[in-house]
Amino acid sequence: MNTLTILNAVLCAVIALRLLMFRRASGCHRPWASRLAYALVLVTGSVPIRTIFGAPLPVDVTSLAINAVLCAAVLAVRGNVVDLFRCGMGYDNPITRLLRKTHDHAR
């Protein structure tokens, strides 16, 4: 196992753990954001597990850089996936609008 593989596994573990430990203060449940966070936890969490059990994915410098940027972004927003897609200046892009949708309980 080389250094890039180990670094990639560590970065992916940090991403998965930070997303798992996200706590929404008093916000409402956002189903699409939850699904995205769940998918990211599964995808990033599988990398260190595969590495530990001897079936690591091939890693190069570019994929390591992408995971490092994603890790920094997830840490910067404290695990809030909605904030990953938020633009400044009061503008919400289409992805943010979808993720911010709340589950309607009206019956």
Tab-separated table of N, CA and C in Angstrom:
chain	number	residue	atom	x	y	z
A	1	MET	N	0.842	-1.170	0.000
A	1	MET	CA	0.000	0.000	0.000
A	1	MET	C	0.894	1.242	0.000
A	2	ASN	N	0.599	2.171	-0.883
A	2	ASN	CA	1.449	3.351	-0.955
A	2	ASN	C	0.860	4.525	-0.166
A	3	THR	N	1.606	5.607	-0.118
A	3	THR	CA	1.231	6.777	0.663
A	3	THR	C	-0.045	7.427	0.138
A	4	LEU	N	-0.214	7.496	-1.180
A	4	LEU	CA	-1.417	8.100	-1.745
A	4	LEU	C	-2.678	7.341	-1.326
A	5	THR	N	-2.598	6.034	-1.299
A	5	THR	CA	-3.743	5.220	-0.904
A	5	THR	C	-4.118	5.471	0.547
A	6	ILE	N	-3.122	5.542	1.408
A	6	ILE	CA	-3.380	5.788	2.830
A	6	ILE	C	-3.935	7.189	3.046
A	7	LEU	N	-3.357	8.192	2.391
A	7	LEU	CA	-3.860	9.563	2.515
A	7	LEU	C	-5.298	9.663	2.015
A	8	ASN	N	-5.598	9.019	0.910
A	8	ASN	CA	-6.954	9.033	0.377
A	8	ASN	C	-7.935	8.394	1.352
A	9	ALA	N	-7.543	7.279	1.944
A	9	ALA	CA	-8.408	6.608	2.920
A	9	ALA	C	-8.657	7.493	4.136
A	10	VAL	N	-7.637	8.193	4.597
A	10	VAL	CA	-7.786	9.085	5.755
A	10	VAL	C	-8.719	10.244	5.408
A	11	LEU	N	-8.518	10.855	4.239
A	11	LEU	CA	-9.383	11.964	3.825
A	11	LEU	C	-10.842	11.515	3.724
A	12	CYS	N	-11.069	10.367	3.129
A	12	CYS	CA	-12.434	9.860	2.985
A	12	CYS	C	-13.047	9.515	4.340
A	13	ALA	N	-12.243	8.993	5.249
A	13	ALA	CA	-12.739	8.696	6.597
A	13	ALA	C	-13.147	9.982	7.312
A	14	VAL	N	-12.348	11.031	7.168
A	14	VAL	CA	-12.672	12.313	7.794
A	14	VAL	C	-13.983	12.872	7.222
A	15	ILE	N	-14.150	12.790	5.909
A	15	ILE	CA	-15.389	13.267	5.284
A	15	ILE	C	-16.586	12.498	5.833
A	16	ALA	N	-16.508	11.176	5.826
A	16	ALA	CA	-17.624	10.349	6.288
A	16	ALA	C	-17.945	10.606	7.751
A	17	LEU	N	-16.922	10.688	8.586
A	17	LEU	CA	-17.159	10.920	10.013
A	17	LEU	C	-17.761	12.293	10.271
A	18	ARG	N	-17.300	13.312	9.560
A	18	ARG	CA	-17.844	14.655	9.770
A	18	ARG	C	-19.306	14.717	9.344
A	19	LEU	N	-19.631	14.065	8.233
A	19	LEU	CA	-21.027	14.034	7.799
A	19	LEU	C	-21.901	13.247	8.773
A	20	LEU	N	-21.361	12.171	9.296
A	20	LEU	CA	-22.113	11.376	10.277
A	20	LEU	C	-22.370	12.142	11.566
A	21	MET	N	-21.456	13.015	11.932
A	21	MET	CA	-21.593	13.736	13.197
A	21	MET	C	-22.315	15.077	13.058
A	22	PHE	N	-22.869	15.371	11.886
A	22	PHE	CA	-23.604	16.620	11.700
A	22	PHE	C	-24.872	16.612	12.547
A	23	ARG	N	-25.102	17.707	13.239
A	23	ARG	CA	-26.312	17.884	14.039
A	23	ARG	C	-26.983	19.179	13.596
A	24	ARG	N	-28.211	19.059	13.161
A	24	ARG	CA	-28.935	20.282	12.820
A	24	ARG	C	-29.522	20.827	14.109
A	25	ALA	N	-29.316	22.088	14.348
A	25	ALA	CA	-29.730	22.697	15.610
A	25	ALA	C	-31.248	22.638	15.765
A	26	SER	N	-31.933	23.529	15.124
A	26	SER	CA	-33.385	23.532	15.237
A	26	SER	C	-34.019	23.573	13.853
A	27	GLY	N	-33.247	23.224	12.850
A	27	GLY	CA	-33.748	23.272	11.479
A	27	GLY	C	-34.726	22.155	11.206
A	28	CYS	N	-35.389	22.271	10.073
A	28	CYS	CA	-36.361	21.260	9.696
A	28	CYS	C	-35.675	20.157	8.876
A	29	HIS	N	-36.374	19.045	8.762
A	29	HIS	CA	-35.835	17.902	8.015
A	29	HIS	C	-35.895	18.202	6.524
A	30	ARG	N	-34.787	17.991	5.837
A	30	ARG	CA	-34.709	18.199	4.395
A	30	ARG	C	-34.355	16.861	3.746
A	31	PRO	N	-35.344	16.199	3.160
A	31	PRO	CA	-35.129	14.846	2.638
A	31	PRO	C	-34.020	14.741	1.601
A	32	TRP	N	-33.948	15.674	0.654
A	32	TRP	CA	-32.919	15.578	-0.386
A	32	TRP	C	-31.532	15.789	0.189
A	33	ALA	N	-31.405	16.688	1.136
A	33	ALA	CA	-30.110	16.909	1.780
A	33	ALA	C	-29.697	15.668	2.562
A	34	SER	N	-30.654	15.041	3.221
A	34	SER	CA	-30.363	13.815	3.971
A	34	SER	C	-29.915	12.695	3.048
A	35	ARG	N	-30.574	12.584	1.912
A	35	ARG	CA	-30.201	11.542	0.952
A	35	ARG	C	-28.801	11.779	0.385
A	36	LEU	N	-28.500	13.034	0.080
A	36	LEU	CA	-27.170	13.355	-0.425
A	36	LEU	C	-26.108	13.062	0.629
A	37	ALA	N	-26.360	13.467	1.865
A	37	ALA	CA	-25.403	13.196	2.942
A	37	ALA	C	-25.212	11.696	3.129
A	38	TYR	N	-26.295	10.938	3.087
A	38	TYR	CA	-26.227	9.486	3.228
A	38	TYR	C	-25.382	8.874	2.116
A	39	ALA	N	-25.625	9.310	0.885
A	39	ALA	CA	-24.853	8.787	-0.247
A	39	ALA	C	-23.376	9.131	-0.103
A	40	LEU	N	-23.075	10.350	0.316
A	40	LEU	CA	-21.673	10.737	0.514
A	40	LEU	C	-21.010	9.921	1.621
A	41	VAL	N	-21.751	9.642	2.685
A	41	VAL	CA	-21.200	8.813	3.766
A	41	VAL	C	-20.906	7.406	3.253
A	42	LEU	N	-21.821	6.834	2.485
A	42	LEU	CA	-21.593	5.485	1.943
A	42	LEU	C	-20.392	5.443	1.005
A	43	VAL	N	-20.328	6.412	0.105
A	43	VAL	CA	-19.254	6.425	-0.892
A	43	VAL	C	-17.902	6.672	-0.231
A	44	THR	N	-17.825	7.704	0.600
A	44	THR	CA	-16.534	8.017	1.217
A	44	THR	C	-16.174	7.027	2.315
A	45	GLY	N	-17.161	6.498	2.997
A	45	GLY	CA	-16.893	5.526	4.055
A	45	GLY	C	-16.408	4.186	3.535
A	46	SER	N	-16.757	3.869	2.293
A	46	SER	CA	-16.321	2.592	1.729
A	46	SER	C	-14.823	2.584	1.419
A	47	VAL	N	-14.253	3.755	1.164
A	47	VAL	CA	-12.828	3.819	0.794
A	47	VAL	C	-11.914	3.347	1.926
A	48	PRO	N	-12.043	3.877	3.146
A	48	PRO	CA	-11.159	3.364	4.208
A	48	PRO	C	-11.435	1.902	4.562
A	49	ILE	N	-12.693	1.485	4.461
A	49	ILE	CA	-13.015	0.080	4.758
A	49	ILE	C	-12.336	-0.837	3.746
A	50	ARG	N	-12.425	-0.487	2.465
A	50	ARG	CA	-11.754	-1.293	1.431
A	50	ARG	C	-10.242	-1.279	1.620
A	51	THR	N	-9.705	-0.145	2.029
A	51	THR	CA	-8.252	-0.041	2.233
A	51	THR	C	-7.816	-0.920	3.400
A	52	ILE	N	-8.568	-0.901	4.480
A	52	ILE	CA	-8.230	-1.711	5.656
A	52	ILE	C	-8.247	-3.199	5.318
A	53	PHE	N	-9.221	-3.608	4.516
A	53	PHE	CA	-9.361	-5.026	4.191
A	53	PHE	C	-8.589	-5.462	2.949
A	54	GLY	N	-7.693	-4.607	2.459
A	54	GLY	CA	-6.774	-5.003	1.404
A	54	GLY	C	-7.299	-4.934	-0.014
A	55	ALA	N	-8.369	-4.193	-0.235
A	55	ALA	CA	-8.898	-4.041	-1.594
A	55	ALA	C	-9.019	-2.556	-1.935
A	56	PRO	N	-7.927	-1.812	-1.827
A	56	PRO	CA	-8.020	-0.360	-2.055
A	56	PRO	C	-8.282	-0.025	-3.518
A	57	LEU	N	-8.934	1.098	-3.705
A	57	LEU	CA	-9.177	1.602	-5.054
A	57	LEU	C	-7.905	2.265	-5.556
A	58	PRO	N	-7.687	2.284	-6.867
A	58	PRO	CA	-6.511	2.975	-7.387
A	58	PRO	C	-6.627	4.480	-7.130
A	59	VAL	N	-5.534	5.077	-6.689
A	59	VAL	CA	-5.527	6.499	-6.348
A	59	VAL	C	-4.386	7.174	-7.095
A	60	ASP	N	-4.691	8.329	-7.662
A	60	ASP	CA	-3.624	9.146	-8.237
A	60	ASP	C	-3.697	10.536	-7.599
A	61	VAL	N	-2.802	11.386	-7.974
A	61	VAL	CA	-2.709	12.705	-7.349
A	61	VAL	C	-3.976	13.523	-7.579
A	62	THR	N	-4.584	13.392	-8.746
A	62	THR	CA	-5.779	14.193	-9.027
A	62	THR	C	-6.976	13.772	-8.174
A	63	SER	N	-7.193	12.474	-8.018
A	63	SER	CA	-8.306	12.039	-7.164
A	63	SER	C	-8.041	12.380	-5.704
A	64	LEU	N	-6.792	12.332	-5.297
A	64	LEU	CA	-6.436	12.735	-3.940
A	64	LEU	C	-6.708	14.223	-3.743
A	65	ALA	N	-6.398	15.036	-4.743
A	65	ALA	CA	-6.651	16.479	-4.659
A	65	ALA	C	-8.149	16.772	-4.573
A	66	ILE	N	-8.941	16.064	-5.364
A	66	ILE	CA	-10.395	16.248	-5.318
A	66	ILE	C	-10.933	15.898	-3.934
A	67	ASN	N	-10.487	14.792	-3.386
A	67	ASN	CA	-10.947	14.395	-2.053
A	67	ASN	C	-10.457	15.358	-0.979
A	68	ALA	N	-9.277	15.923	-1.150
A	68	ALA	CA	-8.774	16.908	-0.186
A	68	ALA	C	-9.630	18.170	-0.214
A	69	VAL	N	-10.018	18.611	-1.405
A	69	VAL	CA	-10.877	19.796	-1.514
A	69	VAL	C	-12.260	19.508	-0.924
A	70	LEU	N	-12.821	18.330	-1.226
A	70	LEU	CA	-14.117	17.965	-0.653
A	70	LEU	C	-14.034	17.876	0.865
A	71	CYS	N	-12.957	17.315	1.372
A	71	CYS	CA	-12.767	17.213	2.823
A	71	CYS	C	-12.703	18.604	3.462
A	72	ALA	N	-11.940	19.500	2.856
A	72	ALA	CA	-11.843	20.868	3.381
A	72	ALA	C	-13.200	21.564	3.347
A	73	ALA	N	-13.962	21.353	2.268
A	73	ALA	CA	-15.274	21.985	2.147
A	73	ALA	C	-16.253	21.438	3.184
A	74	VAL	N	-16.259	20.124	3.387
A	74	VAL	CA	-17.161	19.520	4.371
A	74	VAL	C	-16.799	19.989	5.782
A	75	LEU	N	-15.524	20.079	6.074
A	75	LEU	CA	-15.104	20.580	7.386
A	75	LEU	C	-15.473	22.057	7.557
A	76	ALA	N	-15.345	22.839	6.480
A	76	ALA	CA	-15.640	24.266	6.557
A	76	ALA	C	-17.120	24.532	6.835
A	77	VAL	N	-18.002	23.690	6.289
A	77	VAL	CA	-19.440	23.882	6.518
A	77	VAL	C	-19.944	23.024	7.675
A	78	ARG	N	-19.035	22.433	8.416
A	78	ARG	CA	-19.332	21.626	9.598
A	78	ARG	C	-20.291	20.466	9.303
A	79	GLY	N	-20.169	19.903	8.081
A	79	GLY	CA	-20.951	18.736	7.712
A	79	GLY	C	-22.319	19.037	7.132
A	80	ASN	N	-22.648	20.303	6.919
A	80	ASN	CA	-23.955	20.686	6.381
A	80	ASN	C	-23.894	20.662	4.854
A	81	VAL	N	-24.476	19.626	4.244
A	81	VAL	CA	-24.372	19.484	2.794
A	81	VAL	C	-25.121	20.576	2.042
A	82	VAL	N	-26.154	21.158	2.639
A	82	VAL	CA	-26.854	22.261	1.986
A	82	VAL	C	-25.905	23.436	1.797
A	83	ASP	N	-25.078	23.694	2.801
A	83	ASP	CA	-24.130	24.804	2.706
A	83	ASP	C	-23.024	24.557	1.687
A	84	LEU	N	-22.797	23.315	1.307
A	84	LEU	CA	-21.798	23.028	0.281
A	84	LEU	C	-22.167	23.674	-1.051
A	85	PHE	N	-23.464	23.800	-1.315
A	85	PHE	CA	-23.928	24.304	-2.601
A	85	PHE	C	-24.470	25.726	-2.526
A	86	ARG	N	-24.384	26.338	-1.371
A	86	ARG	CA	-24.927	27.685	-1.202
A	86	ARG	C	-24.004	28.703	-1.864
A	87	CYS	N	-24.608	29.608	-2.598
A	87	CYS	CA	-23.864	30.716	-3.193
A	87	CYS	C	-24.037	31.931	-2.286
A	88	GLY	N	-23.153	32.846	-2.375
A	88	GLY	CA	-23.283	34.063	-1.592
A	88	GLY	C	-24.252	35.039	-2.222
A	89	MET	N	-24.415	36.166	-1.600
A	89	MET	CA	-25.179	37.301	-2.119
A	89	MET	C	-26.670	37.008	-2.285
A	90	GLY	N	-27.227	36.110	-1.490
A	90	GLY	CA	-28.663	35.876	-1.527
A	90	GLY	C	-29.164	35.056	-2.701
A	91	TYR	N	-28.269	34.553	-3.524
A	91	TYR	CA	-28.671	33.759	-4.691
A	91	TYR	C	-28.560	32.285	-4.357
A	92	ASP	N	-29.612	31.536	-4.609
A	92	ASP	CA	-29.586	30.083	-4.438
A	92	ASP	C	-29.589	29.434	-5.814
A	93	ASN	N	-28.642	28.541	-6.028
A	93	ASN	CA	-28.628	27.821	-7.298
A	93	ASN	C	-29.665	26.694	-7.249
A	94	PRO	N	-29.963	26.048	-8.364
A	94	PRO	CA	-31.003	25.010	-8.393
A	94	PRO	C	-30.732	23.845	-7.437
A	95	ILE	N	-29.486	23.470	-7.271
A	95	ILE	CA	-29.164	22.369	-6.358
A	95	ILE	C	-29.487	22.774	-4.926
A	96	THR	N	-29.142	23.986	-4.541
A	96	THR	CA	-29.439	24.456	-3.188
A	96	THR	C	-30.945	24.516	-2.959
A	97	ARG	N	-31.700	24.972	-3.942
A	97	ARG	CA	-33.162	25.031	-3.792
A	97	ARG	C	-33.735	23.633	-3.581
A	98	LEU	N	-33.228	22.646	-4.325
A	98	LEU	CA	-33.711	21.279	-4.155
A	98	LEU	C	-33.358	20.753	-2.767
A	99	LEU	N	-32.129	20.985	-2.335
A	99	LEU	CA	-31.692	20.471	-1.038
A	99	LEU	C	-32.396	21.166	0.131
A	100	ARG	N	-32.802	22.416	-0.061
A	100	ARG	CA	-33.438	23.166	1.012
A	100	ARG	C	-34.918	22.847	1.158
A	101	LYS	N	-35.494	22.115	0.188
A	101	LYS	CA	-36.904	21.768	0.265
A	101	LYS	C	-37.149	20.968	1.540
A	102	THR	N	-38.192	21.322	2.217
A	102	THR	CA	-38.544	20.605	3.434
A	102	THR	C	-39.625	19.585	3.121
A	103	HIS	N	-39.758	18.649	4.004
A	103	HIS	CA	-40.781	17.624	3.863
A	103	HIS	C	-42.102	18.224	4.331
A	104	ASP	N	-43.091	18.270	3.438
A	104	ASP	CA	-44.378	18.825	3.793
A	104	ASP	C	-45.196	17.795	4.560
A	105	HIS	N	-45.716	18.236	5.691
A	105	HIS	CA	-46.552	17.355	6.508
A	105	HIS	C	-48.025	17.669	6.352
A	106	ALA	N	-48.374	18.510	5.385
A	106	ALA	CA	-49.782	18.853	5.186
A	106	ALA	C	-50.532	17.660	4.626
A	107	ARG	N	-51.670	17.400	5.190
A	107	ARG	CA	-52.470	16.250	4.735
A	107	ARG	C	-53.877	16.685	4.475
